Short mmCIF file of C-alpha atoms in Angstrom, two decimals:
data_model
loop_
_atom_site.label_atom_id
_atom_site.label_comp_id
_atom_site.label_asym_id
_atom_site.label_seq_id
_atom_site.Cartn_x
_atom_site.Cartn_y
_atom_site.Cartn_z
CA UNK Y 1 51.94 5.31 52.38
CA UNK Y 2 49.23 4.40 49.78
CA UNK Y 3 51.11 5.70 47.14
CA UNK Y 4 53.97 3.77 48.22
CA UNK Y 5 51.94 0.69 48.07
CA UNK Y 6 50.29 1.45 44.68
CA UNK Y 7 53.71 2.23 43.26
CA UNK Y 8 55.05 -1.14 44.12
CA UNK Y 9 51.89 -3.34 43.67
CA UNK Y 10 50.31 -1.56 40.79
CA UNK Y 11 46.97 -2.30 42.41
CA UNK Y 12 44.86 0.34 44.00
CA UNK Y 13 42.25 -2.08 45.81
CA UNK Y 14 44.97 -4.22 46.98
CA UNK Y 15 47.00 -1.32 48.17
CA UNK Y 16 43.92 0.38 49.94
CA UNK Y 17 42.58 -2.84 51.59
CA UNK Y 18 46.24 -3.60 52.98
CA UNK Y 19 46.57 0.02 54.27
CA UNK Y 20 43.24 -0.27 56.07
CA UNK Y 21 44.21 -3.63 57.55
CA UNK Y 22 47.50 -2.19 58.76
CA UNK Y 23 45.63 0.76 60.52
CA UNK Y 24 43.41 -1.88 62.16
CA UNK Y 25 46.32 -4.14 63.45
CA UNK Y 26 47.88 -0.75 64.65
CA UNK Y 27 44.78 -0.14 66.70
CA UNK Y 28 44.68 -3.29 68.12
CA UNK Y 29 48.51 -3.58 69.18
CA UNK Y 30 49.91 -0.16 69.89
CA UNK Y 31 47.56 0.44 72.78
CA UNK Y 32 48.67 -2.95 74.12
CA UNK Y 33 52.29 -2.93 73.03
CA UNK Y 34 52.94 0.88 72.87
CA UNK Y 35 53.78 2.92 69.72
CA UNK Y 36 56.76 1.60 67.65
CA UNK Y 37 59.78 4.11 67.12
CA UNK Y 38 58.74 4.93 63.62
CA UNK Y 39 55.13 4.56 63.27
CA UNK Y 40 54.87 5.53 59.62
CA UNK Y 41 57.38 3.16 58.53
CA UNK Y 42 55.67 0.31 60.57
CA UNK Y 43 52.36 0.83 59.10
CA UNK Y 44 53.94 0.76 55.74
CA UNK Y 45 55.77 -2.50 56.39
CA UNK Y 46 52.49 -4.09 58.03
CA UNK Y 47 50.54 -3.00 54.84
CA UNK Y 48 53.00 -4.41 52.58
CA UNK Y 49 53.38 -7.82 54.44
CA UNK Y 50 49.37 -7.94 54.30
CA UNK Y 51 49.28 -7.25 50.64
CA UNK Y 52 52.01 -9.98 49.96
CA UNK Y 53 49.88 -12.31 51.92
CA UNK Y 54 47.27 -11.57 49.66
CA UNK Y 55 49.06 -11.93 46.45
CA UNK Y 56 50.29 -15.29 47.79
CA UNK Y 57 46.74 -16.46 48.37
CA UNK Y 58 45.75 -15.28 44.82
CA UNK Y 59 48.68 -16.15 42.84
CA UNK Y 60 46.60 -16.45 39.57
CA UNK Y 61 45.92 -12.87 39.25
CA UNK Y 62 46.38 -11.66 35.69
CA UNK Y 63 49.22 -9.32 36.51
CA UNK Y 64 51.02 -11.84 38.74
CA UNK Y 65 54.47 -11.18 37.02
CA UNK Y 66 54.34 -7.63 37.95
CA UNK Y 67 53.00 -8.33 41.41
CA UNK Y 68 55.48 -11.05 42.18
CA UNK Y 69 58.53 -8.72 41.14
CA UNK Y 70 57.14 -6.26 43.54
CA UNK Y 71 57.01 -8.98 46.14
CA UNK Y 72 60.59 -9.69 45.57
CA UNK Y 73 61.62 -6.07 45.97
CA UNK Y 74 59.38 -5.58 49.05
CA UNK Y 75 60.93 -8.91 50.82
CA UNK Y 76 64.49 -7.68 50.06
CA UNK Y 77 63.61 -4.37 51.48
CA UNK Y 78 61.98 -6.10 54.73
CA UNK Y 79 65.26 -7.98 55.24
CA UNK Y 80 66.97 -4.87 56.11
CA UNK Y 81 67.13 -4.69 59.74
CA UNK Y 82 66.31 -1.02 60.20
CA UNK Y 83 63.38 0.51 58.40
CA UNK Y 84 64.05 4.33 57.82
CA UNK Y 85 61.23 6.45 57.18
CA UNK Y 86 63.59 8.12 54.31
CA UNK Y 87 64.01 4.57 52.60
CA UNK Y 88 60.42 4.97 51.31
CA UNK Y 89 60.54 7.38 48.13
CA UNK Y 90 57.76 9.87 47.91
CA UNK Y 91 55.84 8.35 44.87
CA UNK Y 92 52.92 10.77 45.11
CA UNK Y 93 53.67 12.28 41.88
CA UNK Y 94 53.59 9.21 40.12
CA UNK Y 95 50.33 8.50 41.65
CA UNK Y 96 48.83 11.72 40.82
CA UNK Y 97 49.71 11.52 37.29
CA UNK Y 98 48.25 8.03 37.23
CA UNK Y 99 45.14 9.47 38.74
CA UNK Y 100 44.81 12.00 36.46
CA UNK Y 101 45.54 10.02 33.09
CA UNK Y 102 43.48 11.20 30.30
CA UNK Y 103 42.19 7.75 29.58
CA UNK Y 104 40.18 8.11 32.77
CA UNK Y 105 37.31 10.38 32.42
CA UNK Y 106 37.72 13.83 33.99
CA UNK Y 107 35.45 13.21 36.87
CA UNK Y 108 36.94 9.95 37.71
CA UNK Y 109 40.41 11.52 37.62
CA UNK Y 110 39.52 14.12 40.21
CA UNK Y 111 37.55 11.77 42.47
CA UNK Y 112 40.57 9.13 42.34
CA UNK Y 113 43.08 11.73 43.22
CA UNK Y 114 41.25 13.04 46.03
CA UNK Y 115 40.65 9.46 47.33
CA UNK Y 116 44.14 8.24 46.84
CA UNK Y 117 46.11 11.54 47.70
CA UNK Y 118 43.75 13.75 49.43
CA UNK Y 119 42.79 11.33 52.11
CA UNK Y 120 38.95 12.53 51.42
CA UNK Y 121 36.07 9.85 52.34
CA UNK Y 122 33.99 8.89 49.36
CA UNK Y 123 31.04 10.82 50.84
CA UNK Y 124 33.15 13.92 50.96
CA UNK Y 125 34.10 13.56 47.47
CA UNK Y 126 30.50 13.05 46.27
CA UNK Y 127 29.56 16.21 48.38
CA UNK Y 128 32.33 18.24 46.51
CA UNK Y 129 30.78 17.22 43.26
CA UNK Y 130 27.07 17.16 44.23
CA UNK Y 131 27.17 13.64 43.50
CA UNK Y 132 25.29 10.47 45.53
CA UNK Y 133 27.81 8.54 47.58
CA UNK Y 134 26.73 5.40 45.78
CA UNK Y 135 27.51 6.98 42.27
CA UNK Y 136 30.79 8.25 43.71
CA UNK Y 137 31.61 4.67 44.99
CA UNK Y 138 30.74 3.02 41.67
CA UNK Y 139 32.72 5.90 39.85
CA UNK Y 140 35.94 4.93 41.88
CA UNK Y 141 35.92 1.38 41.55
CA UNK Y 142 35.39 1.51 37.85
CA UNK Y 143 38.32 3.87 37.62
CA UNK Y 144 40.53 1.80 39.61
CA UNK Y 145 39.47 -1.37 37.48
CA UNK Y 146 40.36 0.64 34.40
CA UNK Y 147 43.68 1.65 35.59
CA UNK Y 148 44.34 -2.24 36.12
CA UNK Y 149 42.96 -3.88 33.21
CA UNK Y 150 44.02 -1.31 30.72
CA UNK Y 151 47.69 -0.92 31.95
CA UNK Y 152 47.54 2.72 32.81
CA UNK Y 153 51.24 3.30 33.88
CA UNK Y 154 52.29 4.29 37.18
CA UNK Y 155 54.94 7.06 36.12
CA UNK Y 156 55.55 10.70 35.73
CA UNK Y 157 54.74 11.33 31.88
CA UNK Y 158 57.63 11.90 29.56
CA UNK Y 159 58.56 15.69 28.51
CA UNK Y 160 56.51 15.81 25.29
CA UNK Y 161 53.15 14.86 27.05
CA UNK Y 162 53.90 16.48 30.36
CA UNK Y 163 52.02 19.91 29.86
CA UNK Y 164 48.98 17.90 28.41
CA UNK Y 165 48.70 15.98 31.60
CA UNK Y 166 49.31 18.83 33.89
CA UNK Y 167 45.98 20.86 33.39
CA UNK Y 168 43.94 17.93 34.94
CA UNK Y 169 46.62 17.62 37.84
CA UNK Y 170 46.41 21.19 38.75
CA UNK Y 171 42.72 21.28 38.68
CA UNK Y 172 42.62 18.40 41.06
CA UNK Y 173 45.30 20.04 43.59
CA UNK Y 174 43.48 23.18 43.64
CA UNK Y 175 40.10 21.24 44.46
CA UNK Y 176 41.73 19.66 47.22
CA UNK Y 177 42.86 22.81 48.40
CA UNK Y 178 39.28 24.50 48.16
CA UNK Y 179 38.01 21.62 50.17
CA UNK Y 180 40.86 22.20 52.93
CA UNK Y 181 39.95 25.84 52.69
CA UNK Y 182 36.52 25.39 53.77
CA UNK Y 183 37.56 24.16 57.13
CA UNK Y 184 39.80 21.29 56.57
CA UNK Y 185 43.14 23.01 57.29
CA UNK Y 186 45.16 19.62 56.93
CA UNK Y 187 43.80 19.38 53.30
CA UNK Y 188 44.78 22.80 52.53
CA UNK Y 189 48.44 22.11 53.66
CA UNK Y 190 48.43 18.91 51.68
CA UNK Y 191 47.65 20.70 48.48
CA UNK Y 192 50.02 23.33 49.09
CA UNK Y 193 52.66 20.70 49.56
CA UNK Y 194 51.54 18.87 46.34
CA UNK Y 195 51.72 22.25 44.57
CA UNK Y 196 55.31 22.76 45.73
CA UNK Y 197 56.41 19.45 44.73
CA UNK Y 198 55.03 20.02 41.08
CA UNK Y 199 56.64 23.54 41.06
CA UNK Y 200 59.89 21.93 41.92
CA UNK Y 201 59.36 19.20 39.25
CA UNK Y 202 57.99 21.75 36.68
CA UNK Y 203 59.78 25.05 37.47
CA UNK Y 204 59.22 26.58 33.99
CA UNK Y 205 55.48 25.79 34.13
CA UNK Y 206 53.61 29.31 34.53
CA UNK Y 207 50.54 27.64 35.51
CA UNK Y 208 52.12 25.67 38.31
CA UNK Y 209 53.76 28.62 39.76
CA UNK Y 210 50.42 30.52 39.35
CA UNK Y 211 48.55 27.65 41.23
CA UNK Y 212 51.16 27.65 44.04
CA UNK Y 213 51.13 31.32 44.44
CA UNK Y 214 47.39 31.49 44.48
CA UNK Y 215 47.20 28.80 47.29
CA UNK Y 216 49.99 30.22 49.30
CA UNK Y 217 48.43 33.76 49.34
CA UNK Y 218 44.76 32.73 50.16
CA UNK Y 219 46.15 30.28 52.66
CA UNK Y 220 48.44 32.98 54.34
CA UNK Y 221 45.31 34.53 55.54
CA UNK Y 222 43.52 31.35 56.82
CA UNK Y 223 44.41 32.30 60.60
CA UNK Y 224 42.86 35.77 60.15
CA UNK Y 225 39.75 34.24 58.51
CA UNK Y 226 38.57 32.83 61.63
CA UNK Y 227 38.51 34.33 65.11
CA UNK Y 228 37.28 31.76 67.88
CA UNK Y 229 36.06 29.43 65.22
CA UNK Y 230 34.08 32.38 63.72
CA UNK Y 231 34.30 33.41 60.23
CA UNK Y 232 35.81 36.99 59.78
CA UNK Y 233 35.45 38.85 56.30
CA UNK Y 234 38.45 40.40 54.74
CA UNK Y 235 37.87 44.17 55.82
CA UNK Y 236 37.65 42.94 59.35
CA UNK Y 237 40.56 40.68 59.42
CA UNK Y 238 43.73 41.29 61.70
CA UNK Y 239 46.35 41.73 59.22
CA UNK Y 240 48.97 40.88 62.01
CA UNK Y 241 47.72 37.28 61.85
CA UNK Y 242 48.47 36.99 58.06
CA UNK Y 243 51.31 34.77 57.49
CA UNK Y 244 53.86 37.05 55.89
CA UNK Y 245 56.19 34.63 54.91
CA UNK Y 246 53.77 32.83 53.01
CA UNK Y 247 52.56 35.90 51.12
CA UNK Y 248 56.07 36.59 50.40
CA UNK Y 249 56.69 33.28 48.87
CA UNK Y 250 53.28 33.27 47.13
CA UNK Y 251 54.18 36.86 45.70
CA UNK Y 252 57.61 35.32 44.54
CA UNK Y 253 55.97 32.41 42.77
CA UNK Y 254 53.30 35.01 41.00
CA UNK Y 255 56.16 36.95 39.71
CA UNK Y 256 57.88 33.89 38.33
CA UNK Y 257 54.51 32.87 36.68
CA UNK Y 258 54.31 36.32 35.15
CA UNK Y 259 58.10 36.30 34.08
CA UNK Y 260 57.29 33.02 32.56
CA UNK Y 261 54.58 34.76 30.45
CA UNK Y 262 51.73 33.17 32.34
CA UNK Y 263 48.20 34.51 31.81
CA UNK Y 264 46.28 31.45 32.79
CA UNK Y 265 43.53 31.38 35.14
CA UNK Y 266 45.59 30.19 38.13
CA UNK Y 267 47.84 33.14 37.31
CA UNK Y 268 45.23 35.65 37.28
CA UNK Y 269 43.53 34.43 40.37
CA UNK Y 270 46.70 34.61 42.25
CA UNK Y 271 47.34 38.12 41.24
CA UNK Y 272 43.77 38.68 42.47
CA UNK Y 273 44.73 37.20 45.81
CA UNK Y 274 47.96 39.36 45.94
CA UNK Y 275 45.88 42.48 45.25
CA UNK Y 276 43.92 41.53 48.35
CA UNK Y 277 46.82 41.40 50.54
CA UNK Y 278 47.37 45.18 49.55
CA UNK Y 279 46.37 48.15 51.83
CA UNK Y 280 44.24 49.85 50.79
CA UNK Y 281 42.51 47.46 48.46
CA UNK Y 282 42.15 48.48 44.69
CA UNK Y 283 38.96 47.13 44.08
CA UNK Y 284 38.77 48.47 40.52
CA UNK Y 285 41.83 46.61 39.64
CA UNK Y 286 40.58 43.57 41.19
CA UNK Y 287 37.44 43.76 39.42
CA UNK Y 288 39.14 44.18 35.94
CA UNK Y 289 41.09 41.08 36.81
CA UNK Y 290 37.78 39.06 37.59
CA UNK Y 291 36.50 40.46 34.38
CA UNK Y 292 39.60 39.02 32.50
CA UNK Y 293 39.17 35.83 34.44
CA UNK Y 294 35.37 35.67 33.94
CA UNK Y 295 36.01 35.87 30.15
CA UNK Y 296 38.67 33.06 30.21
CA UNK Y 297 36.64 30.67 32.13
CA UNK Y 298 33.13 31.54 31.35
CA UNK Y 299 32.40 30.67 34.79
CA UNK Y 300 29.31 31.97 36.47
CA UNK Y 301 31.00 31.38 39.82
CA UNK Y 302 33.66 33.91 38.62
CA UNK Y 303 30.77 36.30 37.77
CA UNK Y 304 29.62 36.02 41.57
CA UNK Y 305 33.31 36.99 42.78
CA UNK Y 306 33.49 40.00 40.12
CA UNK Y 307 30.33 41.03 41.54
CA UNK Y 308 31.76 41.47 45.14
CA UNK Y 309 34.59 43.42 43.83
CA UNK Y 310 32.32 45.64 41.56
CA UNK Y 311 29.98 46.23 44.62
CA UNK Y 312 33.05 47.49 46.69
CA UNK Y 313 34.35 49.70 43.86
CA UNK Y 314 31.04 50.88 42.53
CA UNK Y 315 28.45 50.19 45.37
CA UNK Y 316 26.17 47.26 46.22
CA UNK Y 317 23.67 47.98 43.66
CA UNK Y 318 26.05 47.62 40.68
CA UNK Y 319 27.13 44.24 42.32
CA UNK Y 320 23.61 43.13 42.78
CA UNK Y 321 22.86 43.82 39.21
CA UNK Y 322 25.63 41.37 37.94
CA UNK Y 323 24.46 38.67 40.35
CA UNK Y 324 20.84 38.91 39.74
CA UNK Y 325 20.36 36.38 36.52
CA UNK Y 326 23.12 34.19 37.30
CA UNK Y 327 21.94 30.44 37.13
CA UNK Y 328 23.49 29.17 40.30
CA UNK Y 329 20.64 27.94 42.43
CA UNK Y 330 22.65 25.06 43.91
CA UNK Y 331 25.68 27.21 44.76
CA UNK Y 332 25.93 28.27 48.38
CA UNK Y 333 28.06 31.58 47.69
CA UNK Y 334 25.75 32.82 44.93
CA UNK Y 335 23.12 33.02 47.81
CA UNK Y 336 25.28 34.41 50.62
CA UNK Y 337 26.74 36.92 48.33
CA UNK Y 338 23.02 38.02 46.97
CA UNK Y 339 22.29 38.13 50.65
CA UNK Y 340 24.98 40.14 51.69
CA UNK Y 341 24.24 43.01 49.02
CA UNK Y 342 20.63 42.91 49.54
CA UNK Y 343 21.63 43.50 53.39
CA UNK Y 344 23.68 46.42 52.40
CA UNK Y 345 21.16 47.85 50.15
CA UNK Y 346 18.86 47.82 53.18
CA UNK Y 347 16.41 45.12 52.02
CA UNK Y 348 16.25 42.94 55.01
CA UNK Y 349 13.40 40.47 54.15
CA UNK Y 350 15.04 39.59 50.82
CA UNK Y 351 18.40 39.30 52.46
CA UNK Y 352 17.16 36.88 55.21
CA UNK Y 353 15.45 34.71 52.65
CA UNK Y 354 18.67 34.34 50.49
CA UNK Y 355 20.84 33.70 53.79
CA UNK Y 356 18.44 30.88 54.45
CA UNK Y 357 18.79 29.17 51.27
CA UNK Y 358 22.71 29.62 51.58
CA UNK Y 359 22.28 27.94 55.01
CA UNK Y 360 20.58 25.18 53.55
CA UNK Y 361 23.64 24.37 51.21
CA UNK Y 362 26.40 25.21 53.67
CA UNK Y 363 28.21 22.27 55.32
CA UNK Y 364 31.28 23.72 57.05
CA UNK Y 365 30.26 24.44 60.52
CA UNK Y 366 32.06 28.04 60.88
CA UNK Y 367 30.17 28.98 57.66
CA UNK Y 368 27.00 27.78 59.03
CA UNK Y 369 27.39 29.79 62.34
CA UNK Y 370 28.23 32.81 60.31
CA UNK Y 371 25.02 32.24 58.22
CA UNK Y 372 22.96 31.71 61.28
CA UNK Y 373 24.44 34.84 62.83
CA UNK Y 374 23.47 37.00 59.64
CA UNK Y 375 19.85 35.60 59.71
CA UNK Y 376 19.37 36.41 63.55
CA UNK Y 377 20.65 39.76 62.92
CA UNK Y 378 18.08 40.27 60.35
CA UNK Y 379 15.35 39.26 62.90
CA UNK Y 380 14.91 35.71 61.58
CA UNK Y 381 15.36 32.38 63.61
CA UNK Y 382 17.99 30.22 62.20
CA UNK Y 383 17.70 26.58 62.44
CA UNK Y 384 20.86 25.14 64.25
CA UNK Y 385 21.07 21.57 62.92
CA UNK Y 386 22.09 20.76 59.60
CA UNK D 1 50.56 -6.32 28.23
CA UNK D 2 48.90 -7.23 24.96
CA UNK D 3 46.51 -4.89 23.33
CA UNK D 4 43.98 -4.85 20.24
CA UNK D 5 44.09 -1.71 18.33
CA UNK D 6 40.71 -1.87 16.54
CA UNK D 7 40.75 0.52 13.54
CA UNK D 8 37.44 2.28 12.72
CA UNK D 9 37.11 4.06 9.49
CA UNK D 10 34.55 6.89 8.42
CA UNK D 11 32.73 7.21 5.29
CA UNK D 12 35.06 10.02 3.99
CA UNK D 13 38.00 7.52 4.15
CA UNK D 14 36.24 5.57 1.12
CA UNK D 15 36.67 8.62 -1.10
CA UNK D 16 40.27 9.34 -1.01
CA UNK D 17 42.23 9.38 -4.35
CA UNK D 18 44.29 6.39 -5.54
CA UNK D 19 47.57 8.14 -4.67
CA UNK D 20 46.54 8.79 -1.28
CA UNK D 21 45.46 5.60 -0.90
CA UNK D 22 48.80 4.06 -1.68
CA UNK D 23 50.56 6.29 0.75
CA UNK D 24 48.07 5.44 3.33
CA UNK D 25 48.49 1.64 2.64
CA UNK D 26 52.24 2.10 2.75
CA UNK D 27 51.82 3.92 6.34
CA UNK D 28 49.71 0.99 7.57
CA UNK D 29 52.45 -1.64 6.39
CA UNK D 30 55.18 0.31 7.98
CA UNK D 31 53.44 0.02 11.41
CA UNK D 32 53.92 -3.84 11.05
CA UNK D 33 57.74 -2.94 11.52
CA UNK D 34 57.12 -1.05 14.68
CA UNK D 35 58.45 -3.00 18.00
CA UNK D 36 55.62 -5.05 19.67
CA UNK D 37 53.23 -5.20 16.82
CA UNK D 38 52.43 -8.80 16.81
CA UNK D 39 49.78 -9.05 14.10
CA UNK D 40 47.41 -6.93 12.04
CA UNK D 41 44.76 -7.57 9.26
CA UNK D 42 42.73 -5.23 7.27
CA UNK D 43 39.17 -6.40 6.77
CA UNK D 44 37.03 -6.38 3.63
CA UNK D 45 34.34 -3.55 3.59
CA UNK D 46 31.17 -4.11 5.61
CA UNK D 47 29.14 -4.55 2.43
CA UNK D 48 30.92 -7.97 2.42
CA UNK D 49 29.89 -8.98 5.94
CA UNK D 50 27.50 -11.68 6.94
CA UNK D 51 26.07 -11.95 10.46
CA UNK D 52 25.31 -15.14 12.03
CA UNK D 53 22.78 -15.34 15.01
CA UNK D 54 21.76 -18.83 16.63
CA UNK D 55 18.01 -19.34 17.52
CA UNK D 56 16.60 -22.45 18.83
CA UNK D 57 19.77 -24.16 17.59
CA UNK D 58 19.40 -22.67 14.14
CA UNK D 59 21.75 -20.48 12.36
CA UNK D 60 20.24 -17.51 10.98
CA UNK D 61 22.29 -15.60 8.45
CA UNK D 62 21.76 -11.95 7.44
CA UNK D 63 23.45 -9.54 5.35
CA UNK D 64 25.51 -6.99 6.50
CA UNK D 65 27.46 -6.14 9.80
CA UNK D 66 26.13 -6.60 13.33
CA UNK D 67 26.31 -2.82 14.06
CA UNK D 68 25.10 -0.99 11.30
CA UNK D 69 26.65 2.66 11.79
CA UNK D 70 28.24 5.07 9.69
CA UNK D 71 31.59 4.06 11.19
CA UNK D 72 32.83 0.46 10.56
CA UNK D 73 35.48 -1.69 11.72
CA UNK D 74 38.00 -1.72 9.19
CA UNK D 75 41.07 -3.59 10.54
CA UNK D 76 42.94 -4.09 13.72
CA UNK D 77 46.57 -4.44 15.15
CA UNK D 78 47.79 -6.95 17.80
CA UNK D 79 50.23 -5.14 19.99
CA UNK D 80 52.69 -6.04 22.91
CA UNK D 81 53.29 -2.70 24.90
CA UNK D 82 54.56 -1.97 28.31
CA UNK D 83 51.47 0.41 29.22
CA UNK D 84 48.72 2.15 27.77
CA UNK D 85 50.66 5.19 27.02
CA UNK D 86 52.91 2.93 24.57
CA UNK D 87 49.79 1.58 23.28
CA UNK D 88 48.03 4.85 22.48
CA UNK D 89 51.27 6.36 21.13
CA UNK D 90 51.19 3.69 18.40
CA UNK D 91 47.44 4.14 17.94
CA UNK D 92 47.97 7.79 17.31
CA UNK D 93 49.98 7.00 14.33
CA UNK D 94 47.28 4.80 12.45
CA UNK D 95 46.02 6.80 9.63
CA UNK D 96 42.38 6.51 10.30
CA UNK D 97 42.69 8.12 13.69
CA UNK D 98 43.62 11.53 11.73
CA UNK D 99 41.09 10.88 8.92
CA UNK D 100 37.90 11.15 10.63
CA UNK D 101 37.95 7.80 11.86
CA UNK D 102 39.33 6.53 15.49
CA UNK D 103 41.40 3.79 16.98
CA UNK D 104 39.87 2.00 20.01
CA UNK D 105 42.69 0.50 22.31
CA UNK D 106 41.34 -2.57 24.15
CA UNK D 107 43.63 -4.74 26.50
CA UNK D 108 43.40 -8.18 25.94
CA UNK D 109 42.28 -10.86 28.45
CA UNK D 110 45.43 -12.79 29.25
CA UNK D 111 44.98 -16.32 30.74
#
């Protein structure tokens, strides 16, 4: 809905405000008058009306030509007696390419996409990037102002620049996915939907297929990852609760990515995820792929995952040796991984201290409960509040 | 929309050969024929610049550019373009952009 409005009015702030107003009107009217037959269409039309009111009040806007053109189109559409949900084109692809335009700073691209398409609050985006809410708010308004003032187009880029614009888009989609996987299930599904749309638009891009494969296979284990709201680690998961269809679809995308010659980070991660679905697990091969991924990305976070695989293949001491010395003090999974390896090495005091540090950094409730459980097993008393 | 393409040169640009110079000048001139290019000027070197400040109602002149940096504003184009992508596509064809300089694309305030 926001994408549709941004597409028609070319103005983020206007579209956002109008959307908020529409929801406010709905909150007041629906309980009184009953829900309209097509709530989505109702909201979009109401928001559009609000936006047009605003434009009329402020007809001296610098971009009035474009805005007034949009107004005519919008009015023409509203004159139609029946508003069908399908009459609103899905303009999220255009929007995501606008949000990820290289004329915006990368951090702004990511934040903007999460705000406009992922539906995250400014606070949540800030948390994902370890940035204060106020800073994130300023970053978002600066980015929106630049889109408007600099004339950043609202369109899918032409073929010759499409691959260049893709990397940031994929990074953003994967980030939305990860935010969803930490507990916000709806966002994971949204990221997969965006990934599927991208895969349809760009069927020959191995990285798009790779990312889609990665998300599908990871997400297929979602139900098994939680039992009664508690986290279940991979070896203990009930495989009958894996979404086999999604794993098959993911493997198909992975095959396609490999057939297209893909060897980028998403493709390797998808291959790792696919290996995790095998029985028994080939930890040596998984560790080798993490090694390739670590060399490709230079990321210490990948080293943490590699350490987990090495620990499974060669024992916890070998894994711990890789983890120690990584500079990831502010990273929850560094501490929880270290803690788990220390626990297996029967070093309970150090393990408990590391779990406690992970708990300080953890936000998602199931993860917090998991960590609290571990701390209690190790004879500690876990604080229950955040 | 209207954009100013501010062309910044780098010191190495000053040292090019005469042959190279005439071919580069040709490129700059050819850009005037591109659709949407409304105007453009090359500026004399910064050594010819005079900077004016007014203090207590009195104009104070000093020799040299306002910002004294290695990189210098060497000229500009005024461009009418559909959007930023069109503007940056033309900016990418300005010779300075590939010769150690850069082109700053700035939207014009329209009233």
